[in-house]
Amino acid sequence: MTTTSAAADSSAADLRDPLARLQALFDAGTVRTLAAADGSGVRSARGEIDGTAAIAFATDARSMGGALGAEGCTHIVDAIDAAVRERLPVVGLWHSGGARLAEGVVALDGVGQVFAAIVRASGRVPQISVVLGPAAGGAAYGPALTDIVIMSSAGRIFVTGPEVVRSETGQQVDMERLGGPEPHGRRSGVVHVTAADDASALAEARRVTKLLGAQGRLSPADAADARDLSASMPPESTRAYDVRPVVADLLDTPGVELHARWAPNVVTVLGRFARRTVGVVANNPMRLGGCLDASGAEKAARFVRMCDSLGVPLIVLVDAPGYLPGLDQEWDGVVRRGAKLLHAFAEAVVPRVTLVTRKAYGGAYIAMNSRALGATAVFAWPGAEVAVMGASAAVNILHRRRLAGAPPEQREALRRQLVEEQARVAGGVQRALEIGVVDDMIEPTESRKRLAEALANAPAARGAHGNIPL
Amino acid sequence: MGEEIRAEMVANVWKVVAQAGDEVSGGDTLVILESMKMEIPVIAESDGVVSKIAVNEGDVVQEGDLIAVIE
């Protein structure tokens, strides 16, 4: 083990220098390498990120495209195992073509051992990956097994490169279209955060590492500021709106949104709330009307399990008209993938509170951290509706015969009257309050305070499970 | 080549807000759909000029149907 202060040999101008990348990640002057420079193609170090201790490793893209051999893989495994022993976050900086061809099966075995080390550490310490260049083959699955994947504009992730794709399938495609920020940020869900360049990718990694590695203590007094969380919401309950400003208002300062462009109908954000790190899950009515769908449920499920395994409490903002209907959804596995969200919430032991802002209907009501799934507390705003479905849809089903039997000129008046009755009997939150599935009705201006108190009153706990990339 | 904006879900076209030729910025509303009892705006993802609005008020769009093109 060397303790070379890395600043001494930072004269190398090559931006791909792994030590330079580690220095850019850590606070100035805190980098201590874990092993001497060798030909392994991997450097690893401990250091501080915004004052918080962490461990990191980086592949050396200057040699053989950053390909990994047995020795380099050992360095990565050692770094991850050290992070687990010392309970520190571990950050991987990836720029690697995968296993070294010349080493053959020895390299494959090494890469496999890296995977096993990541899985051993899963749910025990936060694992963050930053993809700064092509990460192919084995180097693709390394990041994919970790909790959070950040990709710079030059980052690429794929199993097989454009040439193999071309020769095997005839598809003409370049690396960017195959595995750049656009496909992985928007279509595949592989990447959690995309960044404009390497510097901002490392800055995002620092923010996330700090949030997960130094979670802080909940201080309800710091949430007693009477902020009106409904300020950016429209008054009409049928009008869509972007929930992200509401989440920003909820948190002390705007957090880090994960999977912002993939399954955008569900928003997942890590941030500080009453001075503590929390995870926020929110339906976004601006996209798909806020409906849950197969991808959105899966995205939320993985986020919930990550937060539970790392001891991060959850706040769930509910405004969902239900599950998205349709053949595509059923065939896309909305039942199987939606079940992941039920499983994730029901097994979570971290404090987790729910706030129904406008409506919680049907299956989405249950899935969004309902009392039945073990929510720590469930609150609702005064105008909120908790029901199996909206009143007019319910009337069309419950009173189909009566409506059909009415003279056509009276049908609309009858429908309106029935909808009003239905809303009075089954809508609102009164029934939910009576049977105790909603604990209390709270005002938008007291929501931060009440949510903070509810989280603070729950015993701290942490799920004893890994974070499989669902 | 323009940016094609397609329907995310089955919906009725409730209002057409933008017209071909309009200059729009990212976040501007192009069309408002109605689905699941919700008014759902279809927004421009980037700045540009609307070269085509492919729907009329009252139309029913299926998932994946073209709504607008922005150059």
XYZ file of C-alpha atoms in Angstrom, chain A residues 2-393:
392
model
C 1.401 3.384 -0.946
C 0.512 6.752 0.422
C 1.767 8.785 -2.482
C -0.029 12.074 -2.408
C -1.453 11.909 -5.858
C -1.068 15.601 -6.523
C 2.642 14.996 -7.050
C 2.207 13.033 -10.266
C -0.740 14.864 -11.760
C 1.428 16.461 -14.439
C 0.125 13.981 -17.024
C -2.006 15.926 -19.453
C -3.935 12.856 -20.639
C -7.485 13.378 -19.416
C -7.978 9.611 -19.379
C -5.337 9.177 -16.675
C -7.196 7.198 -13.983
C -5.319 8.911 -11.172
C -6.263 12.323 -12.561
C -9.861 11.170 -12.682
C -9.726 9.986 -9.074
C -8.231 13.329 -8.087
C -11.050 15.138 -9.862
C -13.569 12.997 -7.958
C -12.114 13.449 -4.463
C -11.543 16.623 -2.445
C -8.182 18.208 -3.231
C -5.290 16.713 -1.295
C -7.253 13.776 0.171
C -6.362 11.041 -2.346
C -4.377 8.054 -0.999
C -3.825 5.272 -3.507
C -4.558 1.735 -2.342
C -1.888 0.100 -4.513
C 1.202 1.216 -6.421
C 0.934 1.951 -10.112
C 1.344 -1.246 -12.129
C 0.388 -2.527 -15.534
C -2.989 -3.770 -14.345
C -5.012 -0.984 -15.945
C -6.764 -0.102 -12.662
C -5.992 2.512 -9.981
C -7.808 2.607 -6.674
C -7.751 5.079 -3.826
C -9.408 6.284 -0.691
C -10.184 9.929 -0.143
C -12.878 12.351 0.883
C -15.884 13.628 -1.015
C -17.164 16.865 0.427
C -15.558 15.817 3.697
C -17.030 12.293 3.674
C -14.680 9.310 3.422
C -15.099 7.107 0.356
C -13.243 4.593 -1.790
C -12.985 4.717 -5.561
C -11.365 2.902 -8.447
C -10.803 3.851 -12.092
C -9.903 1.886 -15.197
C -6.971 3.101 -17.300
C -8.283 3.830 -20.780
C -4.801 4.794 -22.016
C -3.755 1.187 -22.259
C -5.667 -1.462 -24.276
C -8.799 0.698 -24.123
C -9.007 0.114 -20.378
C -9.461 -3.623 -20.809
C -9.488 -5.604 -17.554
C -7.152 -8.474 -16.693
C -6.883 -10.620 -13.607
C -4.606 -8.175 -11.754
C -6.769 -5.120 -12.409
C -9.858 -7.047 -11.354
C -8.140 -7.963 -8.086
C -7.588 -4.258 -7.392
C -11.298 -3.575 -7.947
C -12.361 -6.499 -5.744
C -9.960 -5.336 -2.996
C -11.321 -1.773 -3.190
C -14.939 -2.963 -2.908
C -14.154 -5.376 -0.066
C -12.319 -2.594 1.804
C -15.328 -0.310 1.382
C -17.600 -2.993 2.871
C -15.234 -3.588 5.831
C -15.052 0.124 6.552
C -18.697 0.839 5.614
C -17.762 3.458 3.052
C -19.384 4.339 -0.252
C -17.502 3.061 -3.288
C -17.360 4.858 -6.615
C -16.238 3.187 -9.853
C -14.993 5.300 -12.772
C -15.481 3.173 -15.873
C -13.821 3.485 -19.267
C -13.050 -0.014 -20.415
C -13.567 -2.338 -23.355
C -14.181 -5.294 -21.056
C -12.001 -8.367 -20.458
C -8.432 -8.447 -21.861
C -8.493 -10.697 -24.906
C -4.858 -11.779 -24.469
C -5.561 -13.158 -20.997
C -8.502 -15.188 -22.205
C -10.464 -17.075 -19.601
C -8.229 -15.744 -16.809
C -9.564 -12.253 -17.513
C -13.125 -13.549 -17.723
C -12.738 -15.132 -14.316
C -11.408 -11.834 -12.953
C -14.349 -9.875 -14.340
C -16.698 -12.451 -12.840
C -15.055 -11.929 -9.468
C -15.641 -8.179 -9.801
C -19.346 -8.891 -10.368
C -19.436 -11.147 -7.309
C -17.751 -8.458 -5.170
C -20.298 -5.856 -6.284
C -23.145 -8.200 -5.405
C -21.573 -9.006 -1.982
C -21.485 -5.277 -1.268
C -24.998 -4.657 -2.622
C -27.278 -3.121 -0.005
C -24.393 -2.912 2.480
C -22.566 0.173 1.166
C -23.664 2.662 -1.507
C -22.148 1.790 -4.896
C -21.983 4.479 -7.540
C -20.712 4.090 -11.098
C -19.580 6.851 -13.408
C -19.248 5.896 -17.069
C -16.816 8.292 -18.731
C -16.112 6.429 -21.965
C -17.090 3.183 -23.627
C -17.869 0.470 -21.080
C -18.367 -2.701 -23.056
C -18.963 -6.356 -22.310
C -17.863 -7.074 -18.740
C -17.375 -3.380 -18.114
C -21.033 -2.833 -18.986
C -22.347 -5.205 -16.343
C -20.101 -3.825 -13.590
C -21.896 -0.463 -13.484
C -25.264 -2.104 -14.149
C -24.979 -4.105 -10.911
C -24.428 -0.999 -8.775
C -26.974 1.272 -7.113
C -26.594 4.363 -9.282
C -25.132 4.749 -12.776
C -24.047 8.194 -13.967
C -23.034 8.692 -17.607
C -21.138 11.590 -19.138
C -21.788 12.650 -22.720
C -18.831 10.528 -23.862
C -20.059 7.466 -21.948
C -21.265 4.382 -23.836
C -22.562 1.108 -22.439
C -23.182 -1.962 -24.555
C -22.692 -5.702 -24.462
C -21.575 -6.037 -28.082
C -20.146 -3.166 -30.118
C -21.341 -1.733 -33.427
C -19.114 -4.023 -35.521
C -20.435 -7.224 -34.006
C -23.986 -5.877 -34.241
C -23.399 -5.101 -37.901
C -21.878 -8.473 -38.790
C -24.398 -10.528 -36.826
C -27.600 -8.620 -37.487
C -26.904 -6.282 -40.377
C -28.029 -3.315 -38.253
C -26.029 -0.161 -38.979
C -25.578 1.700 -35.745
C -22.878 3.796 -34.087
C -21.736 3.581 -30.456
C -23.739 6.603 -29.392
C -27.030 5.332 -30.739
C -26.276 1.841 -29.469
C -25.364 2.763 -25.916
C -25.016 6.514 -25.376
C -26.810 8.775 -22.911
C -29.958 9.028 -25.043
C -30.792 5.312 -25.311
C -29.739 4.495 -21.752
C -31.185 7.620 -20.164
C -34.499 7.335 -21.936
C -35.173 3.879 -23.310
C -33.348 1.148 -21.413
C -33.269 2.555 -17.873
C -29.623 1.441 -17.488
C -28.442 4.966 -16.608
C -29.836 6.932 -13.650
C -28.214 10.305 -14.323
C -26.833 11.749 -17.566
C -24.339 14.605 -17.470
C -23.126 17.063 -20.093
C -19.423 16.295 -19.621
C -16.938 14.432 -17.407
C -16.689 17.265 -14.871
C -20.441 17.414 -14.293
C -20.654 13.599 -14.207
C -18.101 13.593 -11.384
C -19.955 16.457 -9.681
C -23.182 14.376 -9.749
C -21.261 11.400 -8.346
C -20.010 13.606 -5.501
C -23.562 14.785 -4.714
C -24.976 11.261 -4.694
C -22.057 9.874 -2.668
C -22.490 12.605 -0.083
C -26.266 12.020 0.110
C -25.900 8.262 0.593
C -22.643 8.259 2.553
C -23.480 11.029 5.045
C -27.232 10.836 5.489
C -27.523 13.214 8.451
C -30.077 13.297 11.234
C -33.715 14.251 10.858
C -34.485 17.621 12.421
C -38.245 18.344 12.234
C -37.672 21.891 13.483
C -35.972 22.556 10.151
C -39.148 21.612 8.282
C -41.497 23.903 10.241
C -41.371 26.697 7.672
C -45.015 26.528 6.474
C -44.006 26.237 2.823
C -47.124 25.812 0.640
C -46.474 22.607 -1.300
C -49.569 23.169 -3.431
C -48.225 26.481 -4.755
C -47.194 25.034 -8.102
C -50.289 22.850 -8.554
C -53.405 23.810 -10.562
C -56.687 24.185 -8.640
C -58.679 21.890 -10.961
C -58.212 18.230 -10.112
C -58.501 17.261 -13.778
C -55.577 19.425 -14.865
C -52.183 17.826 -15.318
C -49.066 19.449 -13.872
C -45.395 18.701 -13.454
C -44.809 17.222 -9.997
C -41.073 17.968 -9.965
C -41.451 21.545 -8.645
C -43.648 20.107 -5.860
C -40.868 17.658 -4.968
C -38.354 20.526 -5.042
C -40.585 22.493 -2.642
C -40.918 19.452 -0.374
C -37.150 19.013 -0.037
C -34.890 21.465 1.800
C -33.024 22.125 -1.449
C -33.609 20.509 -4.854
C -32.319 16.928 -4.904
C -30.911 14.571 -7.537
C -33.534 13.074 -9.831
C -32.821 9.483 -10.843
C -34.071 8.056 -14.145
C -35.451 11.490 -15.067
C -36.281 10.592 -18.663
C -37.049 6.900 -18.318
C -40.602 6.151 -17.118
C -41.156 9.866 -16.386
C -44.691 9.191 -15.124
C -43.035 8.250 -11.833
C -40.469 10.629 -10.345
C -37.708 9.339 -8.035
C -35.493 11.850 -6.246
C -32.773 11.636 -3.593
C -32.466 14.776 -1.510
C -32.309 16.398 1.910
C -35.481 16.745 3.930
C -35.333 18.287 7.418
C -31.564 17.934 7.022
C -31.644 14.179 6.429
C -31.280 12.224 3.188
C -34.626 10.838 2.006
C -35.941 9.225 -1.144
C -39.049 10.717 -2.754
C -41.360 8.728 -5.015
C -44.057 10.767 -6.779
C -46.564 10.219 -9.568
C -46.166 12.823 -12.302
C -49.584 13.741 -13.764
C -47.817 15.562 -16.610
C -46.825 12.203 -18.072
C -49.437 9.522 -18.813
C -51.753 11.492 -16.532
C -49.762 10.153 -13.581
C -50.824 6.556 -14.252
C -48.578 3.782 -13.060
C -47.345 1.529 -15.829
C -44.982 -1.419 -16.134
C -41.792 0.648 -16.438
C -42.830 3.237 -13.855
C -43.661 0.579 -11.276
C -40.349 -1.164 -11.899
C -38.409 2.084 -11.633
C -40.098 2.951 -8.337
C -39.633 -0.594 -7.016
C -35.897 -0.545 -7.592
C -35.617 2.895 -5.991
C -37.625 1.812 -2.946
C -35.464 -1.300 -2.492
C -32.264 0.711 -2.865
C -33.407 3.217 -0.242
C -34.533 0.434 2.097
C -31.247 -1.454 1.799
C -29.216 1.701 2.475
C -31.433 2.933 5.326
C -32.869 5.946 3.507
C -36.432 6.888 4.651
C -39.076 7.382 1.975
C -41.682 10.042 1.234
C -44.372 9.059 -1.264
C -46.466 11.724 -3.021
C -49.590 10.201 -4.530
C -51.660 11.638 -7.361
C -52.523 8.679 -9.547
C -55.675 7.870 -11.518
C -54.743 4.177 -11.615
C -52.779 1.745 -13.717
C -52.435 2.519 -17.411
C -54.919 0.318 -19.302
C -54.108 -1.357 -22.582
C -52.907 -4.392 -24.503
C -49.338 -3.044 -24.689
C -49.193 -2.757 -20.918
C -50.539 -6.219 -20.250
C -48.128 -7.756 -22.739
C -45.325 -5.595 -21.360
C -45.799 -7.305 -18.007
C -47.652 -4.650 -16.026
C -48.799 -7.438 -13.696
C -45.332 -8.960 -13.154
C -43.487 -5.638 -13.085
C -46.216 -3.888 -11.097
C -45.963 -6.678 -8.526
C -42.366 -5.579 -7.892
C -43.611 -2.294 -6.477
C -46.055 -4.060 -4.145
C -43.239 -6.344 -3.020
C -40.783 -3.462 -2.567
C -43.060 -1.384 -0.366
C -44.457 -4.308 1.613
C -40.960 -5.545 2.542
C -39.469 -2.090 3.275
C -38.629 -1.431 6.931
C -37.302 2.136 6.624
C -39.675 4.837 7.871
C -41.958 5.629 4.929
C -44.747 8.162 4.841
C -47.383 8.794 2.187
C -49.128 12.037 1.234
C -52.149 11.884 -1.074
C -52.265 15.297 -2.699
C -55.204 14.969 -5.114
C -56.240 11.440 -5.849
C -55.387 7.825 -5.226
C -57.518 5.425 -7.222
C -57.686 1.684 -7.427
C -54.562 -0.387 -7.803
C -52.393 2.710 -7.753
C -53.790 3.586 -4.328
C -52.617 0.259 -2.957
C -49.247 0.268 -4.715
C -48.199 3.766 -3.663
C -47.218 2.879 -0.092
C -50.731 2.432 1.309
C -51.485 1.630 4.925
C -52.114 -1.978 3.945
C -48.539 -2.269 2.640
C -47.196 -1.009 5.961
C -46.831 2.742 5.535
C -45.500 4.487 8.660
C -48.177 7.158 8.224
C -50.615 8.167 5.481
C -51.750 11.771 5.128
C -54.090 13.453 2.658
C -54.794 17.034 1.706
C -58.370 18.273 2.303
C -59.541 18.016 -1.322
C -58.027 14.599 -1.941
C -60.005 11.630 -3.226
C -59.271 8.073 -2.187
C -61.459 5.652 -4.106
C -61.561 2.583 -6.295
C -62.107 4.839 -9.291
C -63.361 8.323 -10.149
C -67.038 8.992 -9.466
C -68.168 9.278 -13.112
C -66.394 6.078 -14.144
